[in-house]
Structures are given as structure tokens and as C-alpha cells.
Amino acid sequence: MRFPKAPVFVVALTILFYSWSIWAQDSDREVEIHKNVKLLVTAAGSDIPADLSSQYKAFLPLFETVLKESIADQSEECAVTFRVAAGIKEIGAAKVKRPTARVTAFRRNSKQEFVGFLILYSYANSGLVNKEETEQFLKKQILQPAECRKPE
């Protein structure tokens, strides 16, 4: 006697485990920056070359430090979450690959999401971006547009 529900059950379990594994890869760690300010750090994917991935990993402590210095505690209604993820951008006619960081910010009860891309290679010093460049990017591309505006 064959059980027709068994294949459906196996397929459902497979989908459940697959979706759980994808969800688990979405955010590798969560850091509390200040009260009601969180940072979700996503690891570099397997599709990113090791040399570019290492530059992204070297950038993460710098980004966390700059974020701590650039934003203060937030009220409950102005809670904000930042997400940073690795990427690659091809630059110029030679298609030179440079590491990027995709920074996303969203506030609680907001319908907007603020996204910025930072090329982690600094042409000024021919290496990883420095603290000032990161701070300027963060303020102009993310923090100023995402500033909490309380309804009057």
C-alpha cells in the first residue's frame, strides 16, 4: 500500500529546509550600535573573489566605527536598522573589478528604504577607503535622507 501524502510531506520538508538555509545566509551577524540603532552585517557571497572579499571584511570594522560616531541613540518611534552587504562593480573600459558595499537603512514604521553603494577602493590613496571617505558617504547618502522626521 502506497501513501500518497508521503511525497508531499517530503517536498514540504525540502522546501522548508531550503528556505531556512537561504534565510540563515541573509544576515550573518547583528550588532547593536546604540539604543534603537542596529547593524545587520551580511557576509560576502561565494560568487565574490577572495581578494575582493578580504577588502570587504577589512572595511566592516571601519564602517561599524564610523556608524557609531555618526549617529546617536534613537527614540522608539525613530528606530533605525542598517544593513551592509558585499558586491562587485566593474569600472572603466578595462572592466577592473572593485569591491563595493551596499548600505541600506530603514526606519521603523517607514515606507521608505534608503540605499547607497560605496566603492571600497579609494583612488586618492590607491587602497581601501579611509574613515573620512566612509563618513562622508554615510552622512550624505544615508543619514541625511533617512533623518527621522516626527509628525507634528
Coordinates of C-alpha atoms in Angstrom, one line a residue:
M1 CA 0.0 0.0 0.0
R2 CA 1.4 3.3 -1.0
F3 CA 0.9 6.5 1.0
P4 CA 0.1 9.5 -1.3
K5 CA 0.8 12.0 1.4
A6 CA 4.4 10.9 1.9
P7 CA 5.8 12.6 -1.3
V8 CA 4.0 15.8 -0.5
F9 CA 5.4 15.7 3.0
V10 CA 9.0 15.1 1.7
V11 CA 8.6 18.0 -0.7
A12 CA 7.3 20.3 2.0
L13 CA 10.2 19.4 4.3
T14 CA 12.7 20.0 1.4
I15 CA 11.3 23.5 0.8
L16 CA 11.3 24.3 4.4
F17 CA 15.0 23.4 4.9
Y18 CA 16.0 25.1 1.7
S19 CA 14.2 28.4 2.6
W20 CA 15.7 28.2 6.1
S21 CA 19.2 27.9 4.7
I22 CA 18.7 30.9 2.5
W23 CA 17.2 32.9 5.4
A24 CA 20.2 32.0 7.6
Q25 CA 22.6 33.3 5.0
D26 CA 20.8 36.6 4.7
S27 CA 22.3 38.1 7.8
D28 CA 25.5 36.7 9.4
R29 CA 25.5 38.9 12.5
E30 CA 23.6 41.7 14.1
V31 CA 25.3 44.5 16.0
E32 CA 23.6 46.9 18.3
I33 CA 25.2 50.3 17.6
H34 CA 23.2 52.4 20.0
K35 CA 19.8 52.3 21.6
N36 CA 17.3 51.5 18.7
V37 CA 20.1 51.5 16.2
K38 CA 21.1 48.1 14.7
L39 CA 23.5 47.0 12.0
L40 CA 23.0 43.8 10.1
V41 CA 26.2 42.5 8.5
T42 CA 26.0 40.2 5.6
A43 CA 29.0 38.0 4.7
A44 CA 30.4 38.2 1.2
G45 CA 28.9 35.6 -1.1
S46 CA 30.8 32.7 -2.7
D47 CA 30.5 34.5 -6.1
I48 CA 32.8 37.2 -4.9
P49 CA 36.6 36.6 -5.4
A50 CA 38.7 36.1 -2.3
D51 CA 40.8 39.3 -2.8
L52 CA 37.7 41.4 -3.1
S53 CA 36.0 39.6 -0.2
S54 CA 39.0 40.3 2.0
Q55 CA 38.8 44.0 1.3
Y56 CA 35.1 43.9 2.3
K57 CA 35.9 42.1 5.5
A58 CA 38.6 44.7 6.3
F59 CA 36.1 47.5 5.7
L60 CA 33.4 46.2 8.1
P61 CA 35.2 47.3 11.4
L62 CA 35.8 50.7 9.9
F63 CA 32.1 51.0 8.9
E64 CA 30.9 50.0 12.3
T65 CA 33.2 52.6 14.0
V66 CA 32.1 55.4 11.6
L67 CA 28.4 54.4 12.2
K68 CA 28.8 54.6 16.0
E69 CA 30.4 58.0 15.7
S70 CA 27.9 59.4 13.2
I71 CA 24.6 58.5 14.8
A72 CA 23.3 58.8 18.3
D73 CA 20.6 56.9 20.3
Q74 CA 17.2 57.0 18.6
S75 CA 13.8 57.2 20.2
E76 CA 11.5 54.2 19.9
E77 CA 9.5 55.7 17.0
C78 CA 12.7 56.6 15.2
A79 CA 14.4 53.2 15.5
V80 CA 16.7 52.5 12.5
T81 CA 18.3 49.4 11.1
F82 CA 21.3 49.4 8.7
R83 CA 22.2 46.5 6.5
V84 CA 25.6 46.2 4.8
A85 CA 26.3 43.7 2.0
A86 CA 29.2 43.0 -0.3
G87 CA 29.2 43.5 -4.0
I88 CA 31.3 44.0 -7.1
K89 CA 31.4 46.8 -9.6
E90 CA 33.3 46.8 -12.9
I91 CA 35.0 50.1 -13.6
G92 CA 36.1 51.6 -16.9
A93 CA 36.7 50.1 -20.3
A94 CA 39.2 47.6 -18.8
K95 CA 36.4 46.3 -16.6
V96 CA 38.5 46.4 -13.5
K97 CA 36.6 44.8 -10.6
R98 CA 36.3 46.8 -7.4
P99 CA 34.6 45.7 -4.2
T100 CA 31.5 47.6 -3.1
A101 CA 29.4 47.8 0.0
R102 CA 25.6 48.2 -0.4
V103 CA 24.3 50.1 2.6
T104 CA 20.6 50.1 3.3
A105 CA 18.8 51.9 6.1
F106 CA 15.2 51.7 7.1
R107 CA 13.3 53.2 10.0
R108 CA 10.5 51.6 12.0
N109 CA 7.0 52.3 10.6
S110 CA 8.5 53.9 7.4
K111 CA 7.5 53.1 3.9
Q112 CA 10.9 54.2 2.5
E113 CA 14.3 52.4 2.4
F114 CA 17.5 54.4 1.8
V115 CA 20.2 52.6 -0.3
G116 CA 23.7 53.7 -1.1
F117 CA 26.6 52.0 -2.9
L118 CA 30.2 52.7 -1.8
I119 CA 33.1 51.6 -3.9
L120 CA 35.6 50.3 -1.3
Y121 CA 38.6 51.2 -3.4
S122 CA 40.0 54.7 -2.8
Y123 CA 41.6 56.3 -5.9
A124 CA 43.1 59.0 -3.6
N125 CA 45.3 56.6 -1.7
S126 CA 45.2 53.5 -4.1
G127 CA 43.8 51.3 -1.4
L128 CA 40.9 50.7 0.9
V129 CA 38.6 53.8 1.6
N130 CA 39.6 55.7 4.8
K131 CA 37.5 56.9 7.7
E132 CA 36.8 60.3 6.2
E133 CA 35.5 58.9 2.9
T134 CA 33.3 56.4 4.7
E135 CA 31.9 59.1 7.0
Q136 CA 31.2 61.5 4.1
F137 CA 29.4 58.7 2.2
L138 CA 27.4 57.6 5.2
K139 CA 26.2 61.2 6.0
K140 CA 25.4 62.3 2.5
Q141 CA 23.9 59.1 1.0
I142 CA 22.2 57.5 4.0
L143 CA 21.9 59.5 7.3
Q144 CA 20.7 62.9 5.9
P145 CA 18.0 61.4 3.6
A146 CA 16.9 58.9 6.3
E147 CA 16.7 61.5 9.1
C148 CA 13.8 60.9 11.4
R149 CA 11.0 63.4 10.9
K150 CA 8.4 63.2 13.6
P151 CA 4.8 64.1 12.5
E152 CA 3.5 67.3 14.0

